[in-house]
Coordinates of C-alpha atoms and ligand atoms in Angstrom, one line a residue:
M12 CA -27.6 4.1 1.0
V13 CA -29.8 6.2 -1.3
H14 CA -32.8 3.9 -0.7
R15 CA -32.3 4.1 3.0
A16 CA -32.1 7.9 3.0
V17 CA -34.9 8.6 0.6
E18 CA -37.4 5.8 1.5
G19 CA -36.3 5.4 5.1
Q20 CA -35.8 9.0 6.2
G21 CA -37.6 11.0 3.5
W22 CA -34.4 12.9 2.7
Q23 CA -33.3 14.3 -0.6
V24 CA -29.9 12.8 -1.6
V25 CA -27.4 14.8 -3.7
G26 CA -24.4 13.1 -5.4
L27 CA -21.4 15.4 -5.8
H28 CA -19.6 15.1 -9.1
K29 CA -15.9 14.5 -8.9
G30 CA -15.8 14.7 -5.1
T31 CA -14.5 18.0 -3.7
A32 CA -13.5 19.1 -7.2
G33 CA -17.2 19.4 -8.1
L34 CA -17.7 21.7 -5.2
L35 CA -15.1 24.1 -6.6
S36 CA -17.2 24.7 -9.7
R37 CA -19.8 27.4 -9.8
P38 CA -22.6 26.3 -9.7
P39 CA -21.3 23.2 -7.9
E40 CA -21.5 20.1 -9.9
A41 CA -24.0 17.6 -8.4
E42 CA -27.2 15.7 -9.2
T43 CA -30.1 14.5 -7.2
L44 CA -30.0 10.7 -6.7
T45 CA -33.1 8.6 -6.5
P46 CA -33.3 4.9 -5.6
H47 CA -34.3 4.3 -9.3
R48 CA -30.8 5.3 -10.4
F49 CA -29.5 2.3 -8.5
E50 CA -31.8 -0.4 -9.7
G51 CA -30.3 -3.0 -12.0
M52 CA -26.8 -2.3 -13.0
L53 CA -25.0 -0.3 -10.3
L54 CA -24.4 -3.2 -7.9
R55 CA -22.6 -4.9 -10.8
M56 CA -20.4 -2.0 -11.8
A57 CA -16.9 -1.0 -10.8
G58 CA -15.7 2.7 -10.7
T59 CA -18.1 5.5 -9.9
I60 CA -21.0 7.0 -11.7
L61 CA -20.4 10.4 -10.0
G62 CA -16.7 10.7 -10.8
T63 CA -14.0 11.3 -8.2
T64 CA -10.8 13.1 -7.6
N65 CA -7.5 12.2 -5.9
K66 CA -5.6 15.3 -6.9
G67 CA -5.7 18.8 -5.7
D68 CA -5.6 18.7 -1.9
P69 CA -8.1 21.6 -1.1
F70 CA -5.8 22.9 1.6
A71 CA -2.8 23.1 -0.8
F72 CA -4.4 23.2 -4.2
P73 CA -1.7 23.1 -6.9
Y74 CA -1.7 25.7 -9.7
P75 CA 0.1 25.3 -13.1
D76 CA 2.7 27.9 -12.1
G77 CA 3.8 25.7 -9.2
T78 CA 2.2 27.7 -6.5
V79 CA -0.4 26.2 -4.1
R80 CA -3.4 27.9 -2.5
D81 CA -5.8 27.0 0.3
R82 CA -9.3 26.5 -1.4
S83 CA -11.1 24.9 1.5
D84 CA -13.4 27.9 2.0
E85 CA -14.6 27.6 -1.6
I86 CA -15.4 24.0 -1.2
I87 CA -17.4 24.7 2.0
E88 CA -19.2 27.5 0.2
G89 CA -20.1 25.1 -2.6
F90 CA -21.5 22.7 0.0
R91 CA -23.6 25.4 1.5
A92 CA -24.8 26.6 -2.0
L93 CA -26.3 23.1 -2.4
E94 CA -28.1 23.6 0.9
L95 CA -26.9 20.2 2.2
D96 CA -27.3 19.2 5.8
G97 CA -24.7 16.4 6.0
L98 CA -22.0 14.6 4.1
I99 CA -21.3 10.9 3.6
G100 CA -17.7 10.6 2.3
I101 CA -16.4 7.5 0.6
G102 CA -12.7 7.0 0.3
G103 CA -9.4 5.8 1.7
D104 CA -7.3 7.2 4.5
G105 CA -6.2 10.3 2.6
S106 CA -9.6 11.3 1.3
L107 CA -11.2 10.8 4.7
S108 CA -8.5 12.9 6.3
I109 CA -9.2 15.8 3.9
L110 CA -13.0 15.5 4.3
R111 CA -12.6 15.5 8.1
R112 CA -10.6 18.8 8.0
L113 CA -13.2 20.3 5.7
A114 CA -16.1 19.1 7.9
Q115 CA -14.5 20.5 11.0
Q116 CA -13.8 23.9 9.3
G117 CA -17.3 24.1 7.9
G118 CA -19.2 22.6 10.8
I119 CA -20.5 19.8 8.5
P120 CA -21.9 16.6 9.9
L121 CA -19.7 13.9 8.3
I122 CA -19.8 10.1 8.2
G123 CA -17.0 8.3 6.4
I124 CA -17.2 5.0 4.5
P125 CA -13.8 3.2 4.0
K126 CA -13.2 2.4 0.3
T127 CA -9.8 1.5 -1.0
I128 CA -8.4 -1.5 -2.8
D129 CA -5.3 -1.2 -0.6
N130 CA -7.3 -2.1 2.6
D131 CA -5.1 0.1 4.6
V132 CA -7.7 1.9 6.6
V133 CA -7.4 1.3 10.3
G134 CA -10.3 0.2 12.5
T135 CA -12.1 -1.9 9.8
E136 CA -11.3 -5.4 8.7
V137 CA -12.3 -4.6 5.2
A138 CA -12.6 -1.5 2.9
I139 CA -14.8 -1.6 -0.2
G140 CA -12.9 -2.6 -3.3
H141 CA -10.2 -4.7 -1.6
A142 CA -12.0 -8.0 -2.2
T143 CA -12.4 -7.4 -5.9
A144 CA -8.8 -6.3 -6.3
L145 CA -7.7 -9.4 -4.4
W146 CA -9.8 -11.5 -6.7
V147 CA -8.3 -9.9 -9.8
A148 CA -4.7 -10.4 -8.5
T149 CA -5.4 -14.1 -7.6
D150 CA -7.0 -14.7 -11.0
A151 CA -3.8 -13.2 -12.6
L152 CA -1.7 -15.8 -10.7
D153 CA -4.1 -18.6 -11.9
R154 CA -3.5 -17.4 -15.4
L155 CA 0.3 -17.1 -15.0
Q156 CA 0.8 -20.5 -13.5
P157 CA 0.1 -22.6 -16.6
T158 CA 2.5 -20.7 -18.9
A159 CA 5.1 -20.6 -16.1
A160 CA 4.9 -24.4 -15.9
S161 CA 4.8 -24.9 -19.7
H162 CA 8.0 -22.8 -20.2
D163 CA 10.0 -23.5 -17.1
R164 CA 9.8 -19.9 -16.0
V165 CA 9.8 -17.7 -12.9
M166 CA 6.8 -15.4 -13.2
V167 CA 6.8 -12.1 -11.3
L168 CA 3.5 -10.4 -10.6
E169 CA 3.6 -6.8 -9.3
V170 CA 0.4 -5.7 -7.6
M171 CA -0.9 -2.4 -6.2
G172 CA -1.5 -1.6 -2.6
R173 CA 0.4 1.7 -2.1
D174 CA 2.5 1.5 1.0
A175 CA 0.7 -1.6 2.4
G176 CA 1.2 -5.2 1.3
H177 CA -2.3 -6.5 1.9
I178 CA -3.1 -7.3 -1.7
A179 CA 0.2 -8.9 -2.3
L180 CA 0.1 -11.1 0.8
S181 CA -3.5 -12.2 0.5
A182 CA -3.3 -12.8 -3.3
G183 CA 0.0 -14.5 -3.0
I184 CA -1.3 -17.0 -0.4
S185 CA -4.6 -17.5 -2.4
G186 CA -2.8 -17.9 -5.7
G187 CA -0.2 -20.3 -4.6
A188 CA 2.8 -18.0 -4.8
D189 CA 6.3 -19.3 -3.8
V190 CA 7.6 -15.9 -2.9
I191 CA 5.8 -12.8 -1.6
I192 CA 7.6 -9.5 -1.2
I193 CA 5.9 -6.7 0.7
P194 CA 7.1 -3.3 2.0
E195 CA 6.6 -4.2 5.6
L196 CA 9.2 -7.0 5.6
P197 CA 12.8 -6.8 4.5
Y198 CA 13.9 -9.2 1.8
R199 CA 17.2 -10.4 0.4
I200 CA 17.7 -11.5 -3.2
E201 CA 19.6 -14.4 -1.8
G202 CA 16.5 -15.4 0.2
I203 CA 14.3 -15.3 -2.9
A204 CA 17.0 -17.2 -5.0
G205 CA 17.3 -19.7 -2.2
K206 CA 13.6 -20.5 -2.3
I207 CA 13.6 -20.8 -6.1
N208 CA 16.7 -23.0 -6.1
A209 CA 15.1 -25.2 -3.4
L210 CA 12.0 -25.7 -5.6
R211 CA 14.3 -26.6 -8.6
A212 CA 16.0 -29.2 -6.3
E213 CA 12.6 -30.8 -5.8
D214 CA 12.1 -30.9 -9.6
R215 CA 9.6 -28.0 -9.7
N216 CA 10.1 -26.3 -13.0
F217 CA 8.4 -22.9 -12.3
A218 CA 7.9 -20.4 -9.5
L219 CA 5.4 -17.6 -8.9
V220 CA 6.6 -14.4 -7.2
V221 CA 4.3 -11.6 -6.0
V222 CA 5.8 -8.2 -5.4
A223 CA 3.9 -5.3 -3.9
E224 CA 4.4 -2.0 -5.8
A225 CA 6.0 -0.1 -2.8
V226 CA 8.7 -2.6 -2.3
R227 CA 12.1 -0.9 -2.6
R228 CA 15.3 -1.9 -4.3
E229 CA 17.9 -3.7 -2.2
D230 CA 19.7 -0.4 -1.5
G231 CA 16.5 1.0 -0.1
T232 CA 15.6 3.4 -3.0
P233 CA 12.0 3.4 -4.1
V234 CA 10.9 2.6 -7.7
V235 CA 8.6 5.4 -8.8
Q236 CA 7.3 6.6 -12.1
G237 CA 6.9 10.2 -10.8
H238 CA 4.6 12.0 -8.4
S239 CA 1.0 13.0 -8.6
D240 CA -0.2 16.7 -8.3
S241 CA -0.5 16.2 -4.6
G242 CA 3.0 14.9 -4.3
Q243 CA 2.2 11.2 -3.8
A244 CA 4.6 8.7 -5.3
L245 CA 3.3 7.0 -8.4
Y246 CA 4.6 3.4 -8.0
G247 CA 5.1 0.8 -10.7
G248 CA 8.1 -1.0 -12.0
V249 CA 9.7 -2.7 -8.9
G250 CA 8.6 -6.1 -10.4
H251 CA 11.0 -5.5 -13.3
Y252 CA 13.8 -4.8 -10.8
I253 CA 13.1 -7.9 -8.8
G254 CA 12.7 -10.0 -11.9
R255 CA 16.0 -8.8 -13.3
R256 CA 17.8 -9.6 -10.0
I257 CA 16.2 -13.1 -9.9
A258 CA 17.4 -13.8 -13.4
E259 CA 20.9 -12.6 -12.5
T260 CA 21.1 -14.6 -9.3
T261 CA 19.5 -17.9 -10.4
G262 CA 19.9 -17.9 -14.2
A263 CA 16.2 -18.6 -14.5
E264 CA 14.1 -17.4 -17.3
V265 CA 11.9 -14.7 -15.8
R266 CA 8.9 -12.8 -17.1
V267 CA 7.3 -9.9 -15.3
T268 CA 3.6 -8.7 -15.3
V269 CA 2.7 -5.3 -13.8
L270 CA -1.0 -5.7 -13.0
G271 CA -1.7 -2.0 -12.5
H272 CA -5.1 -0.4 -12.8
V273 CA -6.7 -3.7 -14.0
Q274 CA -7.1 -4.3 -10.2
R275 CA -9.5 -1.4 -9.9
G276 CA -12.0 -2.7 -12.5
G277 CA -14.2 -5.7 -13.2
T278 CA -17.3 -7.0 -11.7
P279 CA -17.4 -6.4 -7.9
T280 CA -17.3 -9.6 -5.8
P281 CA -20.3 -10.4 -3.6
R282 CA -18.2 -9.4 -0.6
D283 CA -17.6 -5.9 -1.9
R284 CA -21.3 -5.6 -2.9
L285 CA -22.3 -6.7 0.6
M286 CA -19.9 -4.3 2.3
A287 CA -21.0 -1.4 0.2
S288 CA -24.6 -2.1 1.0
I289 CA -24.0 -2.6 4.7
F290 CA -21.8 0.5 5.1
G291 CA -24.2 2.6 3.1
V292 CA -27.2 1.8 5.2
H293 CA -25.3 2.2 8.5
A294 CA -23.9 5.6 7.4
V295 CA -27.4 6.9 6.8
D296 CA -28.6 5.5 10.1
L297 CA -25.7 7.3 11.9
L298 CA -26.5 10.6 10.3
A299 CA -30.2 10.1 11.1
A300 CA -29.2 9.5 14.8
G301 CA -27.4 12.8 14.8
Q302 CA -23.9 11.3 14.8
S303 CA -21.0 12.9 13.1
D304 CA -17.2 12.6 12.7
R305 CA -17.4 8.9 12.6
M306 CA -16.5 6.1 10.2
V307 CA -18.5 3.0 9.6
A308 CA -16.4 -0.2 9.8
W309 CA -16.6 -4.0 9.7
S310 CA -15.4 -5.8 12.8
G311 CA -16.1 -9.2 14.4
R312 CA -18.7 -10.1 11.8
N313 CA -20.7 -6.9 12.4
V314 CA -21.0 -3.3 11.3
V315 CA -19.7 -0.9 13.8
D316 CA -18.5 2.7 13.8
L317 CA -15.7 4.6 15.4
P318 CA -14.4 8.2 15.6
L319 CA -12.7 9.4 12.5
A320 CA -10.1 10.8 14.8
E321 CA -9.0 7.3 15.5
V322 CA -8.7 6.5 11.7
V323 CA -7.2 9.4 9.8
D324 CA -3.4 9.6 9.3
R325 CA -2.8 6.2 10.7
P326 CA -2.6 3.8 7.8
H327 CA -3.0 0.2 8.6
R328 CA -0.2 -1.9 7.2
V329 CA 0.6 -5.6 7.3
D330 CA 1.5 -6.8 10.7
P331 CA 4.8 -8.8 10.4
Q332 CA 3.6 -10.8 13.4
G333 CA 0.1 -11.3 12.1
A334 CA -1.8 -14.4 11.0
L335 CA -1.3 -14.0 7.3
V336 CA 2.5 -13.7 7.5
H337 CA 2.5 -16.6 9.9
T338 CA 0.3 -18.6 7.4
A339 CA 2.6 -17.7 4.5
R340 CA 5.6 -18.9 6.4
G341 CA 3.7 -22.0 7.5
L342 CA 3.1 -22.8 3.9
G343 CA 6.8 -22.5 3.0
I344 CA 6.4 -19.3 1.1
Y345 CA 9.4 -16.9 1.3
V346 CA 7.8 -13.7 2.6
G347 CA 11.0 -11.8 3.4
E348 CA 13.4 -12.1 6.2
D349 CA 12.1 -13.0 9.7
P350 CA 13.2 -10.0 11.8
S351 CA 12.8 -12.1 15.1
Ligands
F6P16 O1 -4.9 3.8 -3.5 C1 -5.4 3.0 -4.5 C2 -4.3 2.9 -5.6 O2 -4.9 2.0 -6.6 C3 -3.0 2.3 -5.1 O3 -3.0 1.0 -4.9 C4 -2.1 2.8 -6.3 O4 -0.8 3.0 -5.9 C5 -2.7 4.2 -6.6 O5 -4.1 4.1 -6.2 C6 -2.7 4.5 -8.0 O6 -3.1 5.8 -8.2 P1 -3.5 6.5 -9.6 O7 -4.8 5.9 -10.1 O8 -3.6 7.9 -9.3 O9 -2.4 6.1 -10.5

């Protein structure tokens, strides 16, 4: 992206530190980015060299005394102070939604790039980060299977994904899971136990179970560790609930792994490196063509773009009738109850 903007367009590129949080500082926190900064290591790195923020919604910025204040004008002032002409925003559904509101309020040309391990951004087949998280989750199943088989155990792996089950479903199929539980499909403990007992009847001495973090208890209550500053549920722990219920129902020895933030690190897969490169170049090209309020996307083996209005506040969840659920069922995986 930086190479395309600097060498291709002759622009100066400024990287904002900590996202919108950097624009609240005075002077705003930012640095000039040169193609040189990206040579060598960056393609191989996870995370961000600029920092980011996922707390403090600028339109309802939380203060320690519990009050909230609209700080959007301060962010737009910070943007103006840096004398910027346009913005390329990288993030998931929530971040792109906030950036769009800021851009509209400040008259800022904006192009969005979808980036979230959850892959829940509508309009694109892939978001940056998902492929690497999927790889980590699949690798975890590869590492759990031998000990499961050695000790006659049921291994439960809880993966991230927020309210979407994309990581769980894809990793579960790729990693040979026997049971995949996702928030989009209702499950019954008896259904899970039935699958495990059927495996035992075939002399299989282990089972692999993948649970998405937003899956609820059988009574419909969510398992959360608390809430973020912006009020978002902090998931984590439903794997232990499912594991306990499997042990109670089947008598199996169960162990639970909560994969957590491990999924957000590691060496990016080639697919993620490709997507980041493709999206970055296309985002610059769109700004150069005078386009705004659009998101770059991957669709039908090509890079495309679509209005951000069609993207924000419409999270893309697993389609219960889609190819992956069909595939899982076709492979004999218990993937929840079939509502049809
Ligand atoms: O949206 C990406 C994600 O990793 C989710 O899968 C997860 O629920 C959440 O972020 C974790 O957020 P935090 O890093 O704030 O704990």
